[in-house]
XYZ file of C-alpha atoms in Angstrom:
700
model
C -0.192 0.216 0.137
C 2.541 2.593 1.009
C 4.357 1.422 -2.219
C 1.403 2.590 -4.704
C 1.111 5.850 -2.703
C 4.984 6.595 -3.405
C 4.217 5.977 -6.891
C 1.326 7.842 -7.512
C 1.841 10.931 -9.782
C -0.658 13.159 -7.362
C 1.496 11.397 -4.192
C -0.164 11.583 -0.737
C -2.011 15.175 0.635
C 0.971 15.817 3.066
C 2.983 16.183 -0.115
C 0.645 18.203 -1.486
C 0.710 20.882 1.888
C 5.092 21.430 1.416
C 5.119 24.839 2.093
C 7.691 26.865 -0.414
C 10.916 28.071 0.984
C 13.881 30.330 0.495
C 17.743 28.634 -0.758
C 20.224 30.285 -1.072
C 21.910 30.705 -4.491
C 24.651 29.306 -5.862
C 26.910 26.354 -3.447
C 26.660 25.891 0.070
C 28.919 26.699 2.630
C 30.363 26.429 6.403
C 30.353 29.817 8.083
C 33.106 31.191 9.763
C 32.473 30.276 14.009
C 32.896 33.981 14.698
C 30.113 36.639 13.774
C 31.908 39.130 12.928
C 33.175 37.195 9.724
C 29.931 36.439 8.307
C 28.964 38.119 5.280
C 26.271 40.604 4.945
C 23.914 38.813 2.903
C 21.113 41.077 0.967
C 17.837 39.946 -0.092
C 18.984 39.433 -3.844
C 21.225 36.164 -2.737
C 17.987 34.365 -1.814
C 15.569 32.650 -4.258
C 11.697 31.829 -3.718
C 11.371 28.294 -4.695
C 8.661 26.176 -4.881
C 9.400 21.830 -4.248
C 6.466 21.559 -6.377
C 8.298 23.731 -9.340
C 9.218 21.057 -11.518
C 5.792 18.889 -11.585
C 3.629 22.571 -11.525
C 5.794 23.462 -15.103
C 4.371 24.094 -17.818
C 3.939 22.102 -21.353
C 5.681 23.733 -24.662
C 3.857 25.745 -26.038
C 2.567 27.397 -22.765
C 5.976 27.894 -21.279
C 7.151 30.349 -24.604
C 3.674 31.787 -24.357
C 4.293 32.152 -20.812
C 7.895 33.641 -21.027
C 6.744 36.013 -24.219
C 3.728 37.668 -21.948
C 6.091 38.396 -19.263
C 8.633 40.401 -21.177
C 6.018 41.930 -22.636
C 4.573 43.371 -19.037
C 8.515 43.979 -18.035
C 8.991 46.321 -21.109
C 5.430 48.147 -21.118
C 6.545 48.329 -17.578
C 10.062 50.249 -18.654
C 8.218 51.850 -20.966
C 5.367 53.477 -18.425
C 8.474 53.915 -16.203
C 10.304 55.897 -18.991
C 7.244 58.196 -19.711
C 6.434 58.647 -16.263
C 10.197 60.060 -15.365
C 9.917 62.311 -18.555
C 7.014 64.097 -17.512
C 8.582 64.257 -13.372
C 11.690 66.052 -15.260
C 9.269 67.936 -17.672
C 7.317 69.649 -14.918
C 10.543 70.102 -12.851
C 12.396 71.812 -15.579
C 11.813 76.111 -15.023
C 10.439 77.471 -18.596
C 12.423 80.679 -19.751
C 11.001 84.236 -20.146
C 9.508 84.045 -23.131
C 9.865 87.650 -25.568
C 8.139 87.788 -28.491
C 8.911 90.702 -31.637
C 8.627 94.378 -31.660
C 7.915 94.762 -35.055
C 7.396 92.648 -38.280
C 7.848 93.420 -41.860
C 5.380 91.633 -44.717
C 7.098 90.407 -47.422
C 5.264 89.929 -50.752
C 8.568 87.419 -52.135
C 9.869 84.646 -49.582
C 13.468 85.902 -48.385
C 16.251 83.346 -48.723
C 18.914 85.704 -47.071
C 19.881 88.648 -44.873
C 22.637 90.998 -43.923
C 22.507 94.019 -42.098
C 25.403 96.922 -42.261
C 25.272 100.405 -40.514
C 21.472 101.058 -40.035
C 19.926 99.345 -42.960
C 19.121 95.615 -43.727
C 19.314 94.006 -47.518
C 17.112 91.169 -48.247
C 17.680 88.602 -51.035
C 14.924 87.223 -52.616
C 12.863 86.432 -55.767
C 14.357 87.730 -59.038
C 16.562 90.393 -56.573
C 17.258 92.020 -53.329
C 15.331 94.845 -50.905
C 16.750 97.646 -48.914
C 15.177 98.122 -45.279
C 15.593 100.607 -42.615
C 16.890 98.328 -39.612
C 15.298 100.871 -36.884
C 11.464 101.138 -37.959
C 11.415 97.969 -40.598
C 10.129 100.172 -43.468
C 11.104 99.604 -46.945
C 13.751 101.855 -48.668
C 14.129 100.567 -52.401
C 13.988 96.912 -54.290
C 16.068 95.744 -56.987
C 14.511 93.229 -59.080
C 16.045 92.833 -62.058
C 16.742 88.801 -62.377
C 15.432 85.952 -64.074
C 16.110 83.898 -60.529
C 16.342 84.299 -56.985
C 19.084 85.273 -54.519
C 20.477 83.051 -52.380
C 23.155 84.524 -50.867
C 24.133 88.393 -50.279
C 26.982 89.962 -48.318
C 27.176 93.803 -47.048
C 30.326 95.291 -46.180
C 31.055 98.543 -44.410
C 33.261 100.325 -45.958
C 32.707 103.722 -43.510
C 30.092 106.299 -45.157
C 29.297 103.764 -48.362
C 27.995 100.303 -48.320
C 29.307 97.513 -51.059
C 26.812 94.651 -51.516
C 27.374 91.665 -53.155
C 24.427 89.114 -53.604
C 24.626 85.969 -55.239
C 21.589 84.251 -57.637
C 20.603 80.743 -58.027
C 23.286 80.565 -61.662
C 25.773 81.044 -59.168
C 26.846 84.922 -60.694
C 28.184 87.824 -57.647
C 27.119 90.904 -58.791
C 28.747 94.110 -56.471
C 26.882 97.063 -55.827
C 27.962 100.173 -54.520
C 25.788 101.970 -52.234
C 26.456 105.418 -51.157
C 24.135 108.071 -49.461
C 20.917 107.727 -52.003
C 22.206 105.979 -55.056
C 22.680 102.603 -56.244
C 25.403 101.682 -58.123
C 26.053 98.878 -60.121
C 29.636 97.764 -60.485
C 29.762 94.476 -62.384
C 28.722 91.207 -62.723
C 32.141 89.503 -62.319
C 31.477 85.762 -63.335
C 28.995 86.202 -65.627
C 29.504 85.265 -69.664
C 28.080 85.203 -72.563
C 28.920 82.069 -73.439
C 26.933 79.889 -71.314
C 28.736 76.700 -71.559
C 31.865 78.410 -70.591
C 29.858 79.771 -67.256
C 31.167 79.529 -63.567
C 29.419 78.967 -60.526
C 30.411 81.013 -57.422
C 30.390 78.663 -54.052
C 31.652 80.847 -51.178
C 32.918 84.760 -51.402
C 34.892 86.747 -48.972
C 35.148 90.649 -49.018
C 38.154 92.164 -46.709
C 37.667 94.336 -43.827
C 37.389 97.728 -45.186
C 36.740 96.314 -48.622
C 40.071 96.435 -50.025
C 40.175 92.827 -51.500
C 37.668 89.927 -51.947
C 37.789 86.380 -52.730
C 35.492 84.167 -54.858
C 35.695 80.425 -54.907
C 34.621 79.389 -58.647
C 33.215 75.863 -60.191
C 33.039 75.543 -63.461
C 34.418 72.151 -66.031
C 35.304 70.151 -63.297
C 37.588 72.718 -61.773
C 37.600 74.788 -58.781
C 39.551 77.520 -58.214
C 39.414 80.979 -56.374
C 40.139 84.116 -58.156
C 41.114 87.520 -56.066
C 39.885 90.792 -56.681
C 41.284 94.051 -55.694
C 38.886 96.732 -55.050
C 39.467 100.364 -56.284
C 37.304 101.304 -53.411
C 38.942 105.298 -53.561
C 38.034 105.447 -57.264
C 34.641 104.566 -57.000
C 34.160 107.786 -54.088
C 35.815 110.057 -56.439
C 33.373 108.610 -59.235
C 30.129 108.779 -57.334
C 30.648 112.419 -55.629
C 32.046 113.816 -59.199
C 30.442 111.881 -62.103
C 31.719 112.684 -66.023
C 28.843 114.333 -67.897
C 29.234 112.261 -70.870
C 25.983 111.616 -71.508
C 23.268 114.214 -72.504
C 21.323 115.742 -69.728
C 17.885 114.693 -71.407
C 18.516 110.940 -72.474
C 20.499 110.459 -68.962
C 16.822 111.871 -67.238
C 14.687 109.394 -69.998
C 17.397 106.303 -69.020
C 16.819 107.102 -65.086
C 13.503 107.001 -65.815
C 13.399 103.806 -67.532
C 15.912 102.137 -64.951
C 13.766 103.599 -61.950
C 10.432 102.237 -63.548
C 10.641 98.264 -62.394
C 12.662 99.236 -59.566
C 11.228 101.483 -57.193
C 8.071 101.141 -54.787
C 5.097 103.022 -54.230
C 5.089 106.175 -52.554
C 3.912 104.891 -49.571
C 5.910 102.171 -49.049
C 9.051 104.716 -49.225
C 10.512 106.125 -46.276
C 10.140 109.880 -45.578
C 13.177 110.384 -44.846
C 15.454 108.863 -47.892
C 14.787 107.949 -51.114
C 17.171 105.564 -52.622
C 17.303 105.316 -56.338
C 19.609 103.559 -58.831
C 22.276 105.450 -60.932
C 22.669 103.099 -63.959
C 24.545 105.867 -65.769
C 27.220 106.202 -64.118
C 30.168 103.916 -64.566
C 32.503 102.494 -61.757
C 36.051 101.274 -62.176
C 36.328 97.693 -62.151
C 37.746 95.185 -60.008
C 41.677 94.098 -60.873
C 42.234 90.207 -60.589
C 45.447 89.890 -58.936
C 45.826 86.169 -58.218
C 43.981 82.677 -58.814
C 44.889 80.073 -56.697
C 43.944 76.686 -57.573
C 43.952 73.423 -55.019
C 47.275 72.108 -54.311
C 48.187 68.969 -56.492
C 49.205 65.168 -55.350
C 52.054 64.331 -53.939
C 54.037 62.327 -56.744
C 57.223 61.103 -57.119
C 60.094 63.799 -57.038
C 61.486 65.027 -60.393
C 64.618 65.882 -58.709
C 68.292 64.185 -59.591
C 69.994 65.265 -55.992
C 68.588 66.623 -52.323
C 70.330 70.381 -53.929
C 67.748 70.504 -56.518
C 65.226 70.143 -53.648
C 66.422 72.930 -51.535
C 67.246 75.273 -54.472
C 63.219 75.115 -55.200
C 62.480 76.490 -51.668
C 63.832 79.669 -52.855
C 63.394 81.988 -49.337
C 61.486 79.002 -47.775
C 58.678 79.996 -49.610
C 56.278 76.384 -49.767
C 58.535 74.628 -46.855
C 56.544 72.267 -45.541
C 53.665 71.816 -47.870
C 55.326 68.393 -49.418
C 55.488 68.890 -53.059
C 59.246 69.503 -52.686
C 60.825 66.868 -51.451
C 63.196 63.498 -52.333
C 60.674 60.677 -52.538
C 61.244 59.148 -56.093
C 57.982 57.397 -57.737
C 58.946 53.446 -57.389
C 59.162 53.987 -53.474
C 55.532 55.433 -53.257
C 54.693 52.666 -55.762
C 56.028 50.030 -52.826
C 54.442 51.577 -50.033
C 50.988 51.431 -51.793
C 51.267 48.040 -52.572
C 51.856 47.129 -49.017
C 49.096 48.941 -48.037
C 46.642 47.298 -50.349
C 48.213 43.977 -49.395
C 47.649 44.746 -46.047
C 44.400 46.052 -45.833
C 42.660 43.887 -49.036
C 39.182 42.993 -47.623
C 38.737 46.708 -46.948
C 40.101 48.461 -50.121
C 38.332 46.215 -52.440
C 35.271 47.240 -54.029
C 33.546 49.856 -55.204
C 34.271 53.377 -54.164
C 32.224 56.628 -54.506
C 34.325 59.250 -56.695
C 36.162 61.720 -54.125
C 34.083 64.922 -54.005
C 36.079 68.322 -55.206
C 38.176 69.677 -52.640
C 36.465 72.431 -51.164
C 38.454 75.634 -49.635
C 37.893 78.489 -46.961
C 39.967 81.387 -47.023
C 40.448 84.848 -44.542
C 41.901 87.498 -45.060
C 44.530 88.695 -42.955
C 46.186 91.754 -41.129
C 49.452 92.546 -40.907
C 50.872 91.119 -38.007
C 54.264 89.224 -36.460
C 53.452 85.818 -37.759
C 52.453 88.177 -41.247
C 54.470 90.671 -41.786
C 54.187 93.365 -44.603
C 56.956 92.807 -47.493
C 59.409 95.512 -48.048
C 58.684 98.808 -49.432
C 54.731 98.473 -49.019
C 53.555 101.103 -47.617
C 51.500 100.048 -44.191
C 48.073 101.375 -43.645
C 45.574 99.919 -40.250
C 43.028 97.913 -41.177
C 44.319 97.018 -44.481
C 44.605 93.185 -45.332
C 48.338 92.112 -46.413
C 48.385 88.069 -46.783
C 45.314 85.582 -47.890
C 44.887 82.441 -45.547
C 43.484 79.123 -47.461
C 43.106 76.047 -46.424
C 41.459 73.339 -49.100
C 39.344 69.909 -47.640
C 41.332 66.899 -46.455
C 44.744 68.307 -46.648
C 46.838 69.468 -43.809
C 48.137 72.749 -44.405
C 47.281 76.700 -43.892
C 48.893 78.484 -46.585
C 49.654 82.224 -46.444
C 49.337 84.286 -49.860
C 50.408 87.368 -50.168
C 48.125 90.097 -51.599
C 50.592 92.532 -53.474
C 51.057 91.233 -56.410
C 49.792 91.136 -59.821
C 47.902 88.172 -62.287
C 51.471 87.599 -64.298
C 53.226 86.816 -60.922
C 53.743 83.608 -60.340
C 51.369 81.860 -57.277
C 52.983 80.484 -54.562
C 52.589 80.285 -50.813
C 54.502 82.836 -48.995
C 54.070 80.535 -45.838
C 52.677 76.882 -44.704
C 51.564 75.786 -41.354
C 51.034 71.932 -41.587
C 48.787 70.271 -39.395
C 48.815 66.969 -37.639
C 45.549 65.739 -39.771
C 43.098 67.346 -42.436
C 41.957 71.172 -41.231
C 37.740 70.351 -41.620
C 37.046 73.624 -39.856
C 38.736 77.159 -39.566
C 37.563 80.608 -37.490
C 39.185 83.964 -38.073
C 37.759 86.364 -35.232
C 36.143 89.679 -36.263
C 38.622 91.564 -35.151
C 41.237 89.550 -37.418
C 43.781 88.811 -34.298
C 43.026 85.219 -33.546
C 42.891 81.767 -35.635
C 41.349 78.532 -34.902
C 41.996 75.605 -36.907
C 40.159 72.318 -36.406
C 41.636 68.914 -37.185
C 39.511 66.106 -38.274
C 40.768 64.265 -34.931
C 39.106 66.948 -32.899
C 42.179 68.607 -31.899
C 41.596 72.461 -31.952
C 44.698 74.993 -32.157
C 44.481 78.228 -30.759
C 46.408 81.000 -32.329
C 47.455 84.608 -31.664
C 48.281 86.281 -35.087
C 49.036 89.401 -33.450
C 51.527 88.328 -30.835
C 52.522 86.471 -33.202
C 51.982 83.307 -30.294
C 49.503 80.065 -30.075
C 47.895 80.236 -27.197
C 47.123 76.268 -26.739
C 45.453 73.277 -27.978
C 42.923 71.878 -27.181
C 40.785 68.521 -27.698
C 37.691 67.825 -28.243
C 35.836 65.077 -25.828
C 35.849 61.228 -27.816
C 33.682 61.365 -30.718
C 32.831 64.581 -30.559
C 33.942 66.574 -33.930
C 33.613 69.994 -34.875
C 30.702 71.502 -36.973
C 31.119 74.937 -36.603
C 33.648 77.825 -34.178
C 31.963 81.309 -32.906
C 34.454 83.718 -31.701
C 32.996 85.782 -28.444
C 34.320 89.831 -27.872
C 36.626 88.498 -24.324
C 34.696 89.576 -21.026
C 34.913 88.878 -17.867
C 32.833 87.713 -14.559
C 32.562 91.010 -12.431
C 30.182 90.698 -8.974
C 27.810 87.865 -11.111
C 27.358 90.182 -14.617
C 29.756 89.685 -17.428
C 31.117 92.551 -18.504
C 33.566 93.500 -21.376
C 37.092 94.890 -19.926
C 37.701 99.178 -21.071
C 40.248 99.301 -23.980
C 41.704 96.289 -25.469
C 42.708 92.738 -24.618
C 45.637 90.670 -25.819
C 46.774 87.227 -26.010
C 42.819 86.351 -24.668
C 40.139 84.994 -26.497
C 36.666 82.531 -26.040
C 34.995 81.023 -28.818
C 32.213 78.392 -28.499
C 32.656 75.082 -30.429
C 29.197 73.627 -32.395
C 29.745 69.959 -32.347
C 27.946 67.587 -35.085
C 26.314 65.536 -31.845
C 24.280 68.916 -31.806
C 26.531 69.499 -28.461
C 28.396 72.908 -27.234
C 31.585 73.609 -25.685
C 33.258 76.919 -24.852
C 37.246 77.030 -25.452
C 38.836 79.794 -23.399
C 42.534 80.659 -23.726
C 44.512 83.011 -21.340
C 48.019 83.995 -22.147
C 50.252 81.038 -23.256
C 49.997 77.802 -22.778
C 46.441 78.168 -20.384
C 43.798 76.938 -22.548
C 40.387 75.054 -21.092
C 37.270 73.336 -22.653
C 34.068 73.245 -20.419
C 30.812 71.597 -21.943
C 28.288 74.090 -21.959
C 24.856 71.863 -23.833
C 24.895 67.436 -23.561
C 23.871 66.195 -26.393
C 20.701 65.541 -26.396
C 19.573 61.690 -25.720
C 16.017 61.480 -24.770
C 14.783 65.162 -26.603
C 16.310 64.780 -29.887
C 14.342 67.447 -31.572
C 16.366 70.077 -28.587
C 19.038 69.541 -31.109
C 20.840 72.881 -31.687
C 21.493 73.205 -35.403
C 22.634 76.808 -35.313
C 25.093 79.380 -32.864
C 25.293 82.660 -33.338
C 27.265 85.449 -30.933
C 25.658 88.735 -29.541
C 27.638 90.972 -29.302
C 25.554 93.586 -27.563
C 25.165 91.346 -24.761
C 28.569 90.064 -23.272
C 29.245 86.251 -22.571
C 25.634 85.566 -24.864
C 25.233 83.037 -27.526
C 21.685 82.566 -29.513
C 21.033 79.255 -30.262
C 18.729 77.701 -32.354
C 17.161 74.128 -32.139
C 15.571 71.704 -34.190
C 12.498 71.877 -33.035
C 12.056 76.032 -33.374
C 13.004 77.047 -30.440
C 15.420 80.101 -29.848
C 16.700 80.472 -26.249
C 19.757 83.074 -25.100
C 22.349 81.386 -23.693
C 24.894 82.527 -21.183
C 28.239 81.047 -21.641
C 29.435 81.592 -18.196
C 27.078 80.083 -15.881
C 25.920 77.863 -18.707
C 22.231 78.544 -18.532
C 19.521 79.528 -20.158
C 18.335 83.268 -19.507
C 15.333 83.785 -22.236
C 14.166 82.294 -25.078
C 12.361 84.472 -28.193
C 8.978 83.162 -29.739
C 7.567 83.814 -33.116
C 3.272 84.915 -33.320
C 1.538 81.652 -32.494
C 0.275 81.915 -36.276
C 4.031 81.563 -37.298
C 6.743 79.113 -36.793
C 10.304 79.269 -37.666
C 11.507 78.855 -41.568
C 13.655 75.621 -41.588
C 14.856 75.035 -37.721
C 17.432 73.229 -39.337
C 19.038 76.298 -41.427
C 17.389 78.991 -40.396
C 17.322 82.125 -42.048
C 18.609 85.016 -39.271
C 21.280 88.051 -39.086
C 22.437 89.543 -35.749
C 23.801 92.895 -35.766
C 27.126 93.836 -34.964
C 26.540 97.373 -33.522
C 22.984 97.288 -32.861
C 21.238 95.253 -30.202
C 19.314 93.579 -32.197
C 18.616 90.647 -34.254
C 16.089 90.035 -37.000
C 14.411 86.666 -38.132
C 12.564 84.910 -40.816
C 8.812 83.188 -40.215
C 6.206 81.721 -42.565
C 2.838 80.645 -42.018
C 2.165 77.347 -42.354
C -1.231 76.840 -42.365
C -1.325 78.913 -45.567
C 1.688 77.474 -47.326
C -0.162 73.891 -48.349
C -3.176 76.365 -49.408
C -1.256 78.720 -52.276
C -0.988 77.189 -55.182
C 2.595 80.084 -55.877
C 5.664 80.613 -54.228
C 4.785 85.054 -54.274
C 1.067 83.631 -52.607
C 2.961 82.515 -49.223
C 2.869 84.891 -46.958
C 6.694 85.755 -45.372
C 7.702 87.471 -42.850
C 10.886 89.531 -40.725
C 10.644 89.416 -37.145
C 12.982 92.033 -35.412
C 13.879 91.637 -31.428
C 15.896 94.628 -29.650
C 17.652 93.725 -26.949
C 17.070 96.433 -24.734
C 13.143 96.566 -25.078
C 12.914 93.594 -22.578
C 13.012 94.344 -19.108
C 15.423 91.339 -18.372
C 17.988 92.000 -20.782
C 18.101 96.086 -20.244
C 20.513 95.771 -17.929
C 23.116 93.258 -19.956
C 22.892 95.874 -22.323
C 23.468 98.906 -20.602
C 26.226 98.267 -17.847
C 28.088 95.926 -20.232
C 31.423 97.901 -19.781
C 34.148 97.950 -16.597
C 36.805 100.355 -16.213
C 40.368 99.172 -15.931
C 40.497 100.559 -12.056
C 37.660 97.759 -11.020
C 39.839 95.288 -13.164
C 43.340 95.896 -11.457
C 41.348 95.682 -8.234
C 41.192 92.061 -8.395
C 44.319 89.823 -9.329
C 42.692 87.731 -11.726
C 41.095 91.113 -14.006
C 44.786 92.355 -14.449
C 45.134 89.084 -16.394
C 42.836 90.292 -18.899
C 44.971 93.641 -19.725
C 47.928 93.619 -22.409
C 51.229 92.487 -21.351
C 52.953 95.551 -22.053
C 50.047 97.418 -19.521
C 50.187 94.851 -16.793
C 54.365 95.421 -16.884
C 53.478 99.325 -16.659
C 51.198 99.598 -13.457
C 53.066 96.735 -11.989
C 56.553 99.019 -12.381
C 54.116 102.039 -11.281
C 52.668 100.038 -8.182
C 56.484 99.350 -7.409
C 57.619 103.253 -7.529
C 54.546 104.460 -5.514
C 55.811 101.332 -3.109
C 58.790 102.834 -2.943
C 57.879 106.264 -2.443
C 55.845 105.156 0.619
C 58.711 103.789 2.279
C 60.737 106.541 2.038
C 58.323 109.009 3.270
C 57.722 106.439 5.670
C 61.711 106.392 6.610
C 61.675 110.196 6.327
C 58.297 110.383 9.041
C 60.384 107.680 11.186
C 63.733 109.032 11.415
C 61.609 112.902 11.598
C 59.889 111.597 14.621
C 63.085 109.715 16.464
C 64.857 113.633 16.593
C 62.160 115.051 17.716
C 61.715 112.404 20.415
C 66.238 113.037 21.004
C 65.579 116.709 20.627
C 62.564 116.911 23.634
C 64.783 114.120 25.812
C 67.833 116.690 24.991
C 65.295 119.382 26.679
C 64.016 117.564 29.196
C 67.954 117.174 30.144
C 68.898 119.956 29.946
C 66.103 121.640 32.487
C 66.534 119.428 35.010
C 70.595 120.184 34.857
C 69.834 123.876 35.417
C 67.387 123.272 38.170
C 69.575 121.154 40.155
C 72.549 123.099 40.056
C 71.489 126.516 40.109
């Protein structure tokens, strides 16, 4: 009977009433006799087991279904917890103060680009560009004579004049001269009668002061850089004293014909100014002085001896470019064969054609690194050298601007880098240069002093996308301020990386550079990724950030905090948040932003029917920012009161203040010594007089 009960699959009632027990994970060990050696057991080390679990386990496929259901519930619970955490974090986030635009300019055409110079706004759009007043947002003039749209525009301040350079969709650059109330067309630089030979302008740069212009042109599968000298002194004379070569009646008739399609109605014009297009006045044309092509690929040497290679480098010109070497073609072939044999599995297959090498270029002022050529008169603010670097190349080239088109184009200097240069940026004062290489290393150069301020490296897997210089500022009593006077060997810039992270790079003196994180790479909120950054010179230490979701924030880089945000009216949205159309004024505390009406974009049949607007934001009209823009300068006396602030002064001034302080301390010590000696003398005289009086009274 007992055996039959033991063999029964159901078992006895006592077997069914077995209670669950706790079992320790892993193997059992004999505990130590002393209690202090016992391990601190956690609840996770124990497993809740059922003695009848093996008999009660589910058969297939129910066991698999059970696992899938449990996994589904676990995953759902994780999603619920993540959403709950995000909601709590969203509630804890304090929304910044939101400011709305002060003025709105409604446009008839879609604005593709903008630029600000002096008190004018230049907006490129359909078939031309228009000129607006920066302060009252009134339209002053419209020039529309093109068959295509203007996609980019530059406006350079020449003092009392403005040089305007719009580029249309065909890549044609036109130079305009804006003087007082007249607009003059100088020339369409790269426009050709033969359309098959037409070149396209990819990038353009005008020197500070408007003495030179450089254009990156592409055509017939080639790319090159054309450099022009601009006769701006002749333009002033030709505008002030125009030649009366055309009959007066004919000139008036021609003027009316030219102004008829371009002028706007009297209601939209500013009553204080009426701009007219002066097509009858012919100005002097720019003179081409140089044509620069990309560096040739390094091949086998043609020199027969090392002496020929050294003789090629006359006066160290081109030294470091890698072109004048003594490596034979057979050596290159052997190295290439070894490379292909080693990495054959990676090199085999189809390769995409290499893109055309692009150039980044700047006009540089005379400095200790870039001296003026002998015999050339030096004028302040006049560019003397063009700095160029090409994509996928390690070298930064310097080309002198004191030459003609007939001269041989050879670089006067070369800065080789350890890795290809991907991004570079020149400061607005043309004193500092930052070179960002492919490996994430940034080189900080002080061109004016001829020193390298430091070398910093971005965090791992961070690659530079853009660099933006800030005017050097200090933090005084919790507020960002600009030091009075010039500051040397000190620079600050923000670096936007490809992963949307933002960093602050600071260099103070030689080999004293730091890098700090301002905004981390977005992980949960991908729409908050920063797409564009713009420094605000009117507000010390402030930058504008444009996010992918259309948000515009003002950030204090010293505290890494959001100060406020700027928003368009509810019926408008930021046009192309990944590439916003905006401009920040360098001399006025304001910025302009383009906004579209999303509800009417789909319903409009033509692009001209889409409502577009330019919104004006003035920092001084907002209560929170009013004090930042007005009290933004600190005198040198306050700077010298703190040892940290004194480091922001130029070296000459610091030495002068140091010696002056030493002289003052020496004078104080001399005066203190004289006073002490005088007191000692008075003391001895008083003692002597007392002794004499005592002697006389005792004996007499």
